[in-house]
Amino acid sequence: MSTSPATSVSDSRYFQPNFLEKVKIIVHLTGLRHKNTVLEKCILASKKNRRISLIKTRATKREQHCNIEHLKDRNQQNWVHFVGVGGCGLSALALIAVKQGFEVSGSDRKWSSFMDGLQQAGVRLHIGHSTLNIQSENGSRFPNCIVVSSAISEDNAEVLHAKSIGIPVYKRDYWLAKLTENHKLIAVSGTHGKSTTSALLAYVLKSMGDDLMAVVGAYVSQFPGGNVIWGDGPHFVLEADEYDGCFLGLSPYIAVLTNVEWEHVDFFQDEEAVKTFFRRFLKRIRVGGHLIICGDDVGARSLLDYTSEGSKPEHASGTMLVTSSDVDGYNIITYGISSTNEWHASSICPNSKGGSDYVLCHKGQPLANISLQIPGAHNVLNSLAVIATVTVLLQGQRQVHELINSLKLHLLDFIGLSRRFERIGKIHRCHIYDDYAHHPTEVYFVLQAARQRFPSMRLVVVFQPHTYSRLAALKDDFAVALSHADHVVVTAVYSVREAVPRNVCGKDLATSIISSPSEYIPSLDDVVDKLALEICKDPLREIVILTLGAGDVNTVGPKLLHELQKRLCIT
């Protein structure tokens, strides 16, 4: 069952059935010219339903009436409140709302680095969730609407209070759908590699003069807005997240699919459930659009036989056309290492910058030599996705060879993004790096990247499992992936979104790693102390410390560096 552009499967968490159809909300979030109509239409459309949606509270009918009247006051600047604003996804939307001229506030349970930029932009921020966050100081004014992160529970105090007084509550997927619907959307999807691919794509396009918009789920030092690029052009590059069905409301002109694998095990029951959502996403591609897909990935490739009901793709010189009863057709372009792909890489080898060099080929014909600073075979694939996308997007404006020559320069200049094999520091011959890898496949590839950059050094990995459910489902795969390190330290599980821990812990993973020495140290502070002690015994030994995980394990590297500097008397 496909969803309409205005809704997704996850909207039901906050809306009564058919609520959007009943009130017929029409929202346009595509630029400053719409900033006054966005929330006015929300308010006018939902006006008839306010009395229905109001639930009994201690407030009197008179107080409720005043609250609603203030929501309809058009003489004040429209106010949007973001719940979970510290996350990479919602922080980007909050920053865009500021650029569009809204009054913006937000809340989260703790401060994050993304909130630094929001504070500088004038966003009113709150630590902790409270009903006081969604009203003015004298209690006479409330937000015109609230946008919530997928990580926010239904019983959040701000969400419950907003619904009780009739303030419209929108999930991130709905807000994104309306934000992008009037752009030529390039949605970068896949189980792994979304952040790097979308960041690299946006960086290259911007460097080539494209006045695009972009939202990436990680901090990018080469972006003026951190994880946002703000422009007035027609193109919008978006990291399209599959969690909670967030990408099912999008209507991309170009969809990039990096790979498909079982992930987010708290939401997807198995790999087939993941594929079902990705198939639905592919049906969202606009007529005449493009699917750019990694032909080397088994999971992604398996979708091609079922992209449309009752028909199979027709192969033609590396490009395939899909037709169905509800879609006139879109082009499918493949990329990968294998020469069977339309765009592929050959002669891959490490370079002096710590990244990779390769020969770019198109339909079997060599076109150019490509160099990257970012290491690993996975980043070769990410760069191929970018090359294929840019040539589709701009081929009508420039010749292919001219495009490739321009692409080469900007691909080489890209230095990566936060928590993607990020260099924390070096002291003597100890190199400290951090990566967001929290899935066995990601762990494997980042360890291979570390081996590529430091082929002869001892590799010590500190791994923090992220969620009990993921560890329980993928423990054996984690053990295999981590065995490529010389020594592994497993910490306690970083648990989010899960009320009850499973019957598994970090110690179980540590004991499952057979091929490499491993140990279980629950506390991150104890990890720092142990590593500092061992490194100080032989400070001139060549060693790489690599911290991995999606939780707060990224605090280990800076603390370790500071501790080593202190113990070794280095300023």
Coordinates of C-alpha atoms in Angstrom, one line a residue:
M1 CA 0.0 0.0 0.0
S2 CA 1.5 3.3 -1.0
T3 CA 1.0 6.6 0.8
S4 CA 0.0 9.9 -0.6
P5 CA 2.6 12.7 -0.8
A6 CA 1.0 14.4 2.2
T7 CA 1.1 11.5 4.7
S8 CA 3.1 8.5 5.7
V9 CA 2.5 5.4 7.7
S10 CA 3.8 7.0 10.8
D11 CA 1.4 10.0 10.8
S12 CA -1.2 7.9 12.7
R13 CA 0.8 8.2 15.8
Y14 CA -0.2 11.8 16.1
F15 CA -3.3 12.2 14.0
Q16 CA -6.7 10.7 14.2
P17 CA -7.6 8.5 11.1
N18 CA -8.1 10.6 8.0
F19 CA -7.5 13.8 9.9
L20 CA -5.5 15.3 7.1
E21 CA -8.2 14.4 4.6
K22 CA -10.9 15.9 6.7
V23 CA -9.2 19.3 7.3
K24 CA -7.5 19.3 3.8
I25 CA -4.3 21.0 5.1
I26 CA -2.4 22.5 2.2
V27 CA 1.1 23.6 3.2
H28 CA 3.9 25.0 1.1
L29 CA 7.3 25.4 2.7
T30 CA 9.4 26.2 -0.3
G31 CA 10.7 29.7 0.4
L32 CA 10.3 33.1 2.1
R33 CA 7.3 34.0 -0.2
H34 CA 5.3 31.3 1.6
K35 CA 6.3 32.0 5.2
N36 CA 3.0 33.7 6.1
T37 CA 0.7 31.2 4.4
V38 CA 2.2 28.0 5.7
L39 CA 0.8 28.2 9.2
E40 CA -2.2 30.3 8.4
K41 CA -3.5 27.5 6.2
C42 CA -2.8 25.0 8.9
I43 CA -4.7 27.1 11.4
L44 CA -7.7 27.8 9.1
A45 CA -7.9 24.3 7.9
S46 CA -7.9 22.7 11.3
K47 CA -10.2 25.3 12.9
K48 CA -13.3 23.2 12.5
N49 CA -11.6 20.2 14.2
R50 CA -10.2 22.0 17.2
R51 CA -13.4 21.4 19.3
I52 CA -13.3 17.8 18.3
S53 CA -9.6 17.3 19.0
L54 CA -9.6 19.1 22.4
I55 CA -9.5 16.8 25.3
K56 CA -10.7 17.6 28.8
T57 CA -8.0 19.4 30.9
R58 CA -8.1 21.5 34.0
A59 CA -8.3 24.6 31.8
T60 CA -11.7 26.3 31.7
K61 CA -13.6 26.7 28.5
R62 CA -12.7 30.4 28.6
E63 CA -9.0 29.6 28.8
Q64 CA -9.2 27.1 25.9
H65 CA -11.0 29.7 23.8
C66 CA -8.3 32.3 24.5
N67 CA -5.6 29.8 23.5
I68 CA -7.2 29.1 20.2
E69 CA -7.8 32.8 19.5
H70 CA -4.1 33.4 20.0
L71 CA -3.2 30.7 17.5
K72 CA -5.2 32.6 14.9
D73 CA -3.6 35.9 15.6
R74 CA -2.0 36.9 12.2
N75 CA -0.5 40.1 13.5
Q76 CA 2.3 38.1 15.2
Q77 CA 5.2 36.3 13.6
N78 CA 4.4 32.6 13.0
W79 CA 6.0 30.4 15.7
V80 CA 7.2 26.9 15.1
H81 CA 8.4 24.7 18.0
F82 CA 10.6 21.6 17.3
V83 CA 10.6 18.7 19.9
G84 CA 13.9 16.8 19.7
V85 CA 15.7 19.8 18.1
G86 CA 19.1 18.6 19.2
G87 CA 19.2 15.7 16.6
C88 CA 20.8 16.0 13.2
G89 CA 17.5 15.8 11.4
L90 CA 15.3 18.2 13.3
S91 CA 18.1 20.7 13.9
A92 CA 18.4 21.1 10.1
L93 CA 14.7 21.8 9.7
A94 CA 14.8 24.3 12.6
L95 CA 17.6 26.2 10.9
I96 CA 15.7 26.2 7.6
A97 CA 12.6 27.6 9.4
V98 CA 14.8 30.4 10.8
K99 CA 16.0 31.2 7.2
Q100 CA 12.3 31.2 6.1
G101 CA 11.5 33.9 8.6
F102 CA 9.7 31.9 11.3
E103 CA 10.0 32.4 15.0
V104 CA 11.7 29.2 16.1
S105 CA 12.0 27.4 19.4
G106 CA 13.0 23.9 20.3
S107 CA 13.6 21.4 23.1
D108 CA 15.7 18.3 23.8
R109 CA 16.6 16.2 26.8
K110 CA 20.3 17.4 26.6
W111 CA 22.5 19.8 24.7
S112 CA 24.0 18.7 21.4
S113 CA 26.6 20.2 19.1
F114 CA 23.9 20.9 16.6
M115 CA 22.3 23.3 19.1
D116 CA 25.3 25.6 19.1
G117 CA 24.5 26.7 15.6
L118 CA 20.8 27.0 16.3
Q119 CA 21.5 29.2 19.3
Q120 CA 23.7 31.5 17.2
A121 CA 20.8 31.7 14.6
G122 CA 18.5 33.0 17.3
V123 CA 16.5 29.8 18.1
R124 CA 15.0 29.8 21.6
L125 CA 16.2 26.5 23.1
H126 CA 15.1 24.5 26.2
I127 CA 16.8 21.6 27.9
G128 CA 14.2 19.1 29.1
H129 CA 10.6 18.7 27.9
S130 CA 7.9 20.8 29.6
T131 CA 4.6 22.4 28.8
L132 CA 6.2 25.7 29.7
N133 CA 8.4 25.4 26.6
I134 CA 5.4 25.9 24.3
Q135 CA 3.9 29.0 25.7
S136 CA 5.0 32.6 26.1
E137 CA 6.2 33.9 29.5
N138 CA 2.8 35.1 30.5
G139 CA 1.1 32.1 29.1
S140 CA -0.9 34.1 26.6
R141 CA 0.7 32.8 23.3
F142 CA 1.4 29.4 21.9
P143 CA 3.2 28.0 18.9
N144 CA 1.3 27.9 15.6
C145 CA 2.4 24.3 15.2
I146 CA 4.9 21.7 16.6
V147 CA 7.2 19.4 14.7
V148 CA 8.5 16.3 16.4
S149 CA 11.4 13.9 15.8
S150 CA 10.9 10.2 15.2
A151 CA 12.7 9.6 18.5
I152 CA 10.1 11.4 20.5
S153 CA 7.5 9.2 22.3
E154 CA 3.8 9.7 22.1
D155 CA 3.6 10.5 25.8
N156 CA 6.0 13.5 25.6
A157 CA 4.7 16.3 27.7
E158 CA 4.9 19.0 25.0
V159 CA 3.2 16.8 22.4
L160 CA 0.4 15.8 24.8
H161 CA -0.2 19.4 25.8
A162 CA -0.1 20.7 22.3
K163 CA -2.7 18.2 21.2
S164 CA -4.9 19.0 24.2
I165 CA -5.2 22.6 23.3
G166 CA -5.5 22.1 19.5
I167 CA -2.0 23.0 18.3
P168 CA -1.3 21.0 15.1
V169 CA 1.5 18.4 15.7
Y170 CA 3.5 17.3 12.6
K171 CA 6.1 14.5 12.4
R172 CA 9.4 15.1 10.7
D173 CA 8.4 13.1 7.6
Y174 CA 5.4 15.3 6.9
W175 CA 7.4 18.5 7.3
L176 CA 10.1 17.2 5.0
A177 CA 7.6 16.2 2.4
K178 CA 6.1 19.7 2.3
L179 CA 9.5 21.4 2.4
T180 CA 10.8 19.5 -0.7
E181 CA 7.6 19.1 -2.8
N182 CA 8.2 22.1 -5.1
H183 CA 11.9 21.4 -5.6
K184 CA 13.7 19.0 -7.9
L185 CA 14.5 16.6 -5.0
I186 CA 17.5 14.3 -5.0
A187 CA 16.8 11.8 -2.2
V188 CA 19.8 9.8 -1.0
S189 CA 18.6 6.5 0.6
G190 CA 20.1 3.2 1.7
T191 CA 21.0 1.3 4.8
H192 CA 24.6 2.6 4.9
G193 CA 26.4 5.6 3.3
K194 CA 23.5 8.0 3.1
S195 CA 25.3 10.8 5.1
T196 CA 28.6 10.7 3.2
T197 CA 27.0 10.3 -0.2
S198 CA 24.5 13.2 0.3
A199 CA 27.2 15.4 1.8
L200 CA 29.6 14.7 -1.0
L201 CA 26.9 15.3 -3.6
A202 CA 25.8 18.6 -2.1
Y203 CA 29.4 19.7 -1.7
V204 CA 30.3 19.0 -5.3
L205 CA 27.1 20.6 -6.7
K206 CA 27.6 23.7 -4.5
S207 CA 31.3 23.9 -5.6
M208 CA 30.2 23.7 -9.3
G209 CA 28.0 26.7 -8.8
D210 CA 24.6 25.1 -8.1
D211 CA 22.5 27.3 -5.7
L212 CA 20.9 24.3 -4.1
M213 CA 19.3 23.4 -0.7
A214 CA 20.7 20.4 1.2
V215 CA 20.0 18.6 4.5
V216 CA 22.4 16.0 5.7
G217 CA 22.2 13.9 8.9
A218 CA 25.7 14.7 10.1
Y219 CA 27.9 17.8 10.7
V220 CA 29.9 18.8 7.6
S221 CA 32.7 21.2 8.3
Q222 CA 32.7 22.4 4.6
F223 CA 29.0 23.4 4.9
P224 CA 28.4 27.0 6.1
G225 CA 25.3 25.7 8.0
G226 CA 26.9 22.6 9.5
N227 CA 24.4 20.1 8.1
V228 CA 22.5 22.5 5.9
I229 CA 23.1 24.3 2.7
W230 CA 20.6 27.1 2.0
G231 CA 20.1 28.3 -1.6
D232 CA 17.4 29.6 -3.9
G233 CA 17.9 27.1 -6.8
P234 CA 15.5 24.3 -7.8
H235 CA 17.7 21.4 -6.5
F236 CA 17.3 19.9 -3.0
V237 CA 19.7 17.2 -1.8
L238 CA 18.3 15.3 1.1
E239 CA 19.5 12.4 3.2
A240 CA 16.3 10.2 3.0
D241 CA 16.0 8.1 6.2
E242 CA 14.0 4.9 6.1
Y243 CA 13.6 4.7 9.9
D244 CA 9.9 5.0 10.9
G245 CA 9.0 5.2 7.2
C246 CA 10.3 8.8 7.1
F247 CA 11.1 8.8 3.4
L248 CA 7.7 7.5 2.3
G249 CA 6.2 11.0 2.0
L250 CA 8.9 12.2 -0.4
S251 CA 8.5 12.5 -4.2
P252 CA 12.1 12.5 -5.5
Y253 CA 13.1 13.4 -9.0
I254 CA 16.3 11.4 -8.4
A255 CA 16.5 8.6 -5.8
V256 CA 19.9 7.3 -5.0
L257 CA 20.0 3.8 -3.4
T258 CA 23.3 2.9 -1.9
N259 CA 22.4 -0.6 -0.4
V260 CA 19.7 -2.5 1.4
E261 CA 20.3 -4.6 4.5
W262 CA 18.5 -5.4 7.8
E263 CA 19.0 -2.5 10.1
H264 CA 16.8 -0.6 12.7
V265 CA 15.8 -3.9 14.1
D266 CA 13.5 -2.2 16.6
F267 CA 11.4 -1.0 13.7
F268 CA 11.9 -3.6 11.0
Q269 CA 11.1 -7.2 11.8
D270 CA 13.5 -8.6 9.2
E271 CA 15.3 -7.8 6.0
E272 CA 12.1 -8.4 3.9
A273 CA 10.4 -5.8 5.9
V274 CA 13.2 -3.3 5.1
K275 CA 12.9 -4.2 1.4
T276 CA 9.1 -3.7 1.5
F277 CA 9.7 -0.1 2.7
F278 CA 12.3 0.6 0.1
R279 CA 10.1 -0.8 -2.7
R280 CA 7.4 1.7 -1.6
F281 CA 10.0 4.4 -1.6
L282 CA 11.0 3.6 -5.2
K283 CA 7.3 4.0 -6.2
R284 CA 7.5 7.6 -5.0
I285 CA 10.0 8.5 -7.8
R286 CA 8.4 11.1 -10.1
V287 CA 7.4 10.3 -13.6
G288 CA 10.4 10.8 -15.9
G289 CA 12.8 10.7 -12.9
H290 CA 15.8 8.5 -12.2
L291 CA 16.9 5.8 -9.8
I292 CA 20.6 5.6 -9.3
I293 CA 21.4 2.3 -7.6
C294 CA 24.5 0.3 -6.5
G295 CA 24.4 -2.7 -8.8
D296 CA 27.0 -4.5 -6.6
D297 CA 24.7 -4.7 -3.6
V298 CA 22.6 -7.8 -3.4
G299 CA 19.9 -6.2 -1.3
A300 CA 19.5 -3.2 -3.6
R301 CA 19.7 -5.2 -6.7
S302 CA 16.9 -7.5 -5.5
L303 CA 14.5 -4.6 -5.6
L304 CA 14.8 -4.2 -9.3
D305 CA 12.7 -7.2 -10.1
Y306 CA 9.8 -5.8 -8.1
T307 CA 10.0 -2.1 -8.6
S308 CA 6.6 -2.3 -10.3
E309 CA 3.8 -4.7 -10.0
G310 CA 3.2 -7.0 -13.0
S311 CA 6.3 -5.9 -14.9
K312 CA 10.0 -6.3 -14.8
P313 CA 12.7 -3.8 -15.8
E314 CA 13.9 -3.9 -19.3
H315 CA 17.7 -3.9 -19.6
A316 CA 19.3 -1.7 -22.3
S317 CA 23.0 -0.9 -22.3
G318 CA 23.3 -0.6 -18.5
T319 CA 20.2 1.6 -18.3
M320 CA 16.8 0.1 -17.4
L321 CA 13.3 1.6 -17.8
V322 CA 10.6 0.7 -15.4
T323 CA 6.9 1.0 -16.2
S324 CA 3.8 0.2 -14.3
S325 CA 0.1 1.1 -14.2
D326 CA 0.7 4.0 -11.8
V327 CA 4.1 5.2 -13.0
D328 CA 4.8 6.1 -16.6
G329 CA 8.5 5.3 -16.2
Y330 CA 11.8 6.3 -14.7
N331 CA 15.4 5.5 -15.7
I332 CA 17.5 3.2 -13.7
I333 CA 21.3 3.8 -13.7
T334 CA 23.7 1.4 -12.0
Y335 CA 27.1 2.0 -10.4
G336 CA 29.6 -0.2 -8.6
I337 CA 33.0 -1.8 -8.8
S338 CA 31.8 -4.5 -11.2
S339 CA 32.1 -3.7 -14.9
T340 CA 28.5 -4.9 -15.4
N341 CA 27.4 -1.5 -14.0
E342 CA 27.0 1.6 -16.2
W343 CA 29.4 3.6 -14.0
H344 CA 32.2 1.6 -12.4
A345 CA 35.6 1.9 -10.9
S346 CA 38.7 -0.1 -11.9
S347 CA 42.3 -0.2 -10.8
I348 CA 41.5 1.0 -7.2
C349 CA 44.6 1.6 -5.1
P350 CA 45.5 3.7 -2.0
N351 CA 47.0 7.1 -2.5
S352 CA 49.4 9.4 -0.6
K353 CA 46.5 11.4 0.9
G354 CA 45.2 8.3 2.8
G355 CA 42.3 7.9 0.4
S356 CA 41.8 6.0 -2.9
D357 CA 42.7 6.5 -6.6
Y358 CA 40.7 4.7 -9.3
V359 CA 39.9 4.8 -13.0
L360 CA 36.4 5.9 -13.7
C361 CA 34.7 4.0 -16.4
H362 CA 31.3 4.5 -18.2
K363 CA 29.8 1.5 -20.0
G364 CA 33.2 -0.2 -20.0
Q365 CA 35.1 2.8 -21.4
P366 CA 37.7 4.6 -19.2
L367 CA 36.9 8.3 -18.7
A368 CA 39.2 9.8 -16.0
N369 CA 41.4 9.2 -13.1
I370 CA 39.7 10.0 -9.8
S371 CA 41.4 10.7 -6.4
L372 CA 39.7 10.9 -3.0
Q373 CA 40.9 12.0 0.4
I374 CA 38.4 9.8 2.2
P375 CA 39.5 6.2 2.6
G376 CA 37.9 2.9 2.0
A377 CA 36.2 0.9 -0.8
H378 CA 32.8 2.1 0.5
N379 CA 33.8 5.7 -0.3
V380 CA 34.7 4.7 -3.8
L381 CA 31.1 3.5 -4.2
N382 CA 29.8 6.7 -2.6
S383 CA 31.8 8.8 -5.1
L384 CA 30.5 6.8 -8.0
A385 CA 26.9 7.5 -6.8
V386 CA 27.7 11.2 -6.8
I387 CA 29.3 11.1 -10.3
A388 CA 26.3 9.2 -11.7
T389 CA 23.9 11.7 -10.1
V390 CA 25.7 14.9 -11.1
T391 CA 25.9 13.7 -14.8
V392 CA 22.2 13.0 -14.8
L393 CA 21.3 16.3 -13.2
L394 CA 23.6 18.5 -15.3
Q395 CA 24.3 16.7 -18.5
G396 CA 21.9 19.0 -20.4
Q397 CA 24.0 22.0 -19.3
R398 CA 27.6 20.7 -19.9
Q399 CA 29.3 18.0 -21.9
V400 CA 30.1 14.8 -20.0
H401 CA 33.9 15.3 -20.2
E402 CA 33.6 18.9 -19.0
L403 CA 31.4 17.6 -16.1
I404 CA 33.9 14.9 -15.2
N405 CA 36.9 17.3 -15.2
S406 CA 35.0 19.6 -12.9
L407 CA 33.9 16.7 -10.7
K408 CA 37.4 15.4 -10.3
L409 CA 38.6 18.6 -8.6
H410 CA 35.8 18.8 -6.1
L411 CA 35.7 15.1 -5.2
L412 CA 39.4 15.4 -4.2
D413 CA 38.7 18.5 -2.1
F414 CA 36.1 16.8 0.0
I415 CA 37.5 16.1 3.5
G416 CA 34.6 14.1 4.9
L417 CA 32.1 14.7 7.7
S418 CA 31.9 14.4 11.5
R419 CA 32.1 11.0 13.0
R420 CA 33.1 9.3 9.7
F421 CA 36.6 8.1 10.2
E422 CA 37.2 11.5 11.8
R423 CA 40.7 12.3 13.1
I424 CA 40.6 13.3 16.8
G425 CA 44.3 13.8 17.2
K426 CA 47.8 12.4 17.3
I427 CA 50.3 12.2 20.1
H428 CA 53.8 10.7 19.4
R429 CA 52.9 7.7 17.2
C430 CA 49.4 7.2 18.6
H431 CA 46.6 8.1 16.2
I432 CA 43.1 8.6 17.5
Y433 CA 40.0 8.3 15.2
D434 CA 36.3 8.1 15.7
D435 CA 33.5 6.7 13.5
Y436 CA 29.7 6.5 13.8
A437 CA 29.7 2.8 12.6
H438 CA 27.0 0.9 14.6
H439 CA 26.1 -1.9 12.2
P440 CA 28.3 -5.0 11.4
T441 CA 28.7 -3.9 7.7
E442 CA 29.7 -0.4 8.7
V443 CA 32.2 -1.7 11.3
Y444 CA 33.8 -4.0 8.7
F445 CA 34.2 -1.2 6.1
V446 CA 35.6 1.3 8.5
L447 CA 38.2 -1.2 9.8
Q448 CA 39.2 -1.9 6.2
A449 CA 39.5 1.9 5.7
A450 CA 41.8 2.1 8.8
R451 CA 43.9 -0.7 7.5
Q452 CA 44.2 1.1 4.2
R453 CA 45.4 4.3 5.8
F454 CA 47.6 2.6 8.5
P455 CA 48.6 -0.7 7.0
S456 CA 51.4 -1.6 9.5
M457 CA 50.1 -0.2 12.7
R458 CA 48.4 -1.9 15.6
L459 CA 44.6 -1.3 15.5
V460 CA 42.7 -1.1 18.8
V461 CA 38.9 -0.7 18.5
V462 CA 36.6 0.6 21.2
F463 CA 33.1 -0.5 20.3
Q464 CA 30.0 0.7 22.0
P465 CA 26.9 -1.3 21.0
H466 CA 23.9 0.9 20.1
T467 CA 20.6 -0.5 21.4
Y468 CA 20.0 -3.9 22.9
S469 CA 17.7 -5.0 20.1
R470 CA 20.4 -4.4 17.4
L471 CA 23.0 -6.2 19.5
A472 CA 20.7 -9.2 20.1
A473 CA 19.8 -9.6 16.5
L474 CA 23.3 -9.0 15.0
K475 CA 25.7 -10.1 17.7
D476 CA 27.4 -12.9 15.7
D477 CA 27.9 -10.5 12.7
F478 CA 29.4 -7.9 15.0
A479 CA 31.8 -10.5 16.3
V480 CA 33.0 -11.4 12.8
A481 CA 33.4 -7.7 11.8
L482 CA 35.3 -6.7 14.9
S483 CA 37.7 -9.7 14.5
H484 CA 39.6 -7.6 11.9
A485 CA 41.0 -5.5 14.7
D486 CA 44.2 -6.4 16.7
H487 CA 42.4 -5.8 20.0
V488 CA 38.8 -5.0 20.8
V489 CA 37.3 -3.3 23.9
V490 CA 33.5 -3.6 24.1
T491 CA 31.6 -1.2 26.4
A492 CA 28.2 -1.2 27.9
V493 CA 25.3 -0.9 25.5
Y494 CA 24.1 2.6 24.7
S495 CA 20.3 2.2 24.8
V496 CA 17.8 4.6 23.3
R497 CA 14.2 4.2 22.4
E498 CA 14.0 0.9 24.3
A499 CA 12.2 0.7 27.6
V500 CA 13.3 -2.8 28.7
P501 CA 16.9 -4.2 28.1
R502 CA 17.1 -7.5 26.2
N503 CA 18.9 -10.6 27.6
V504 CA 22.1 -9.5 26.0
C505 CA 24.9 -7.2 27.0
G506 CA 28.3 -6.0 25.8
K507 CA 30.1 -8.7 27.7
D508 CA 28.3 -11.3 25.5
L509 CA 29.7 -9.7 22.4
A510 CA 33.2 -9.5 23.9
T511 CA 33.2 -13.2 24.6
S512 CA 31.9 -13.9 21.1
I513 CA 35.0 -12.4 19.4
I514 CA 37.3 -15.3 18.9
S515 CA 39.8 -14.3 16.3
S516 CA 41.1 -11.2 18.1
P517 CA 41.8 -10.5 21.8
S518 CA 38.9 -8.7 23.4
E519 CA 37.7 -7.5 26.8
Y520 CA 34.6 -6.0 28.3
I521 CA 34.9 -2.6 30.0
P522 CA 31.5 -1.1 30.7
S523 CA 32.5 2.4 31.7
L524 CA 33.8 4.8 29.1
D525 CA 35.9 6.6 31.8
D526 CA 37.5 3.2 32.7
V527 CA 38.3 2.7 29.0
V528 CA 40.1 6.0 28.9
D529 CA 42.1 5.1 32.0
K530 CA 43.1 1.7 30.7
L531 CA 44.1 2.9 27.3
A532 CA 46.1 5.8 28.7
L533 CA 48.0 3.5 31.0
E534 CA 48.9 1.0 28.3
I535 CA 49.9 3.7 25.7
C536 CA 52.1 5.5 28.3
K537 CA 54.1 2.3 28.9
D538 CA 55.4 2.6 25.4
P539 CA 54.5 6.0 24.0
L540 CA 56.6 5.6 20.8
R541 CA 54.8 2.5 19.7
E542 CA 52.8 2.9 16.5
I543 CA 49.1 2.4 17.3
V544 CA 45.7 3.5 16.0
I545 CA 42.8 3.9 18.5
L546 CA 39.4 3.8 16.7
T547 CA 36.2 4.4 18.6
L548 CA 33.0 3.1 17.0
G549 CA 29.3 3.5 17.8
A550 CA 26.3 5.8 17.5
G551 CA 26.1 6.7 21.1
D552 CA 28.5 8.8 23.3
V553 CA 31.6 6.7 22.6
N554 CA 32.9 9.7 20.6
T555 CA 33.8 11.3 24.0
V556 CA 36.5 8.7 24.5
G557 CA 38.9 10.0 21.9
P558 CA 39.1 13.6 23.1
K559 CA 39.4 12.5 26.7
L560 CA 42.1 10.0 25.9
L561 CA 44.1 12.6 23.9
H562 CA 43.8 15.1 26.8
E563 CA 44.9 12.4 29.4
L564 CA 47.9 11.4 27.3
Q565 CA 49.0 15.0 26.9
K566 CA 48.7 15.4 30.6
R567 CA 50.6 12.2 31.5
L568 CA 53.3 12.7 28.9
C569 CA 53.6 16.4 29.7
I570 CA 52.8 17.6 26.2
T571 CA 51.1 20.9 25.8

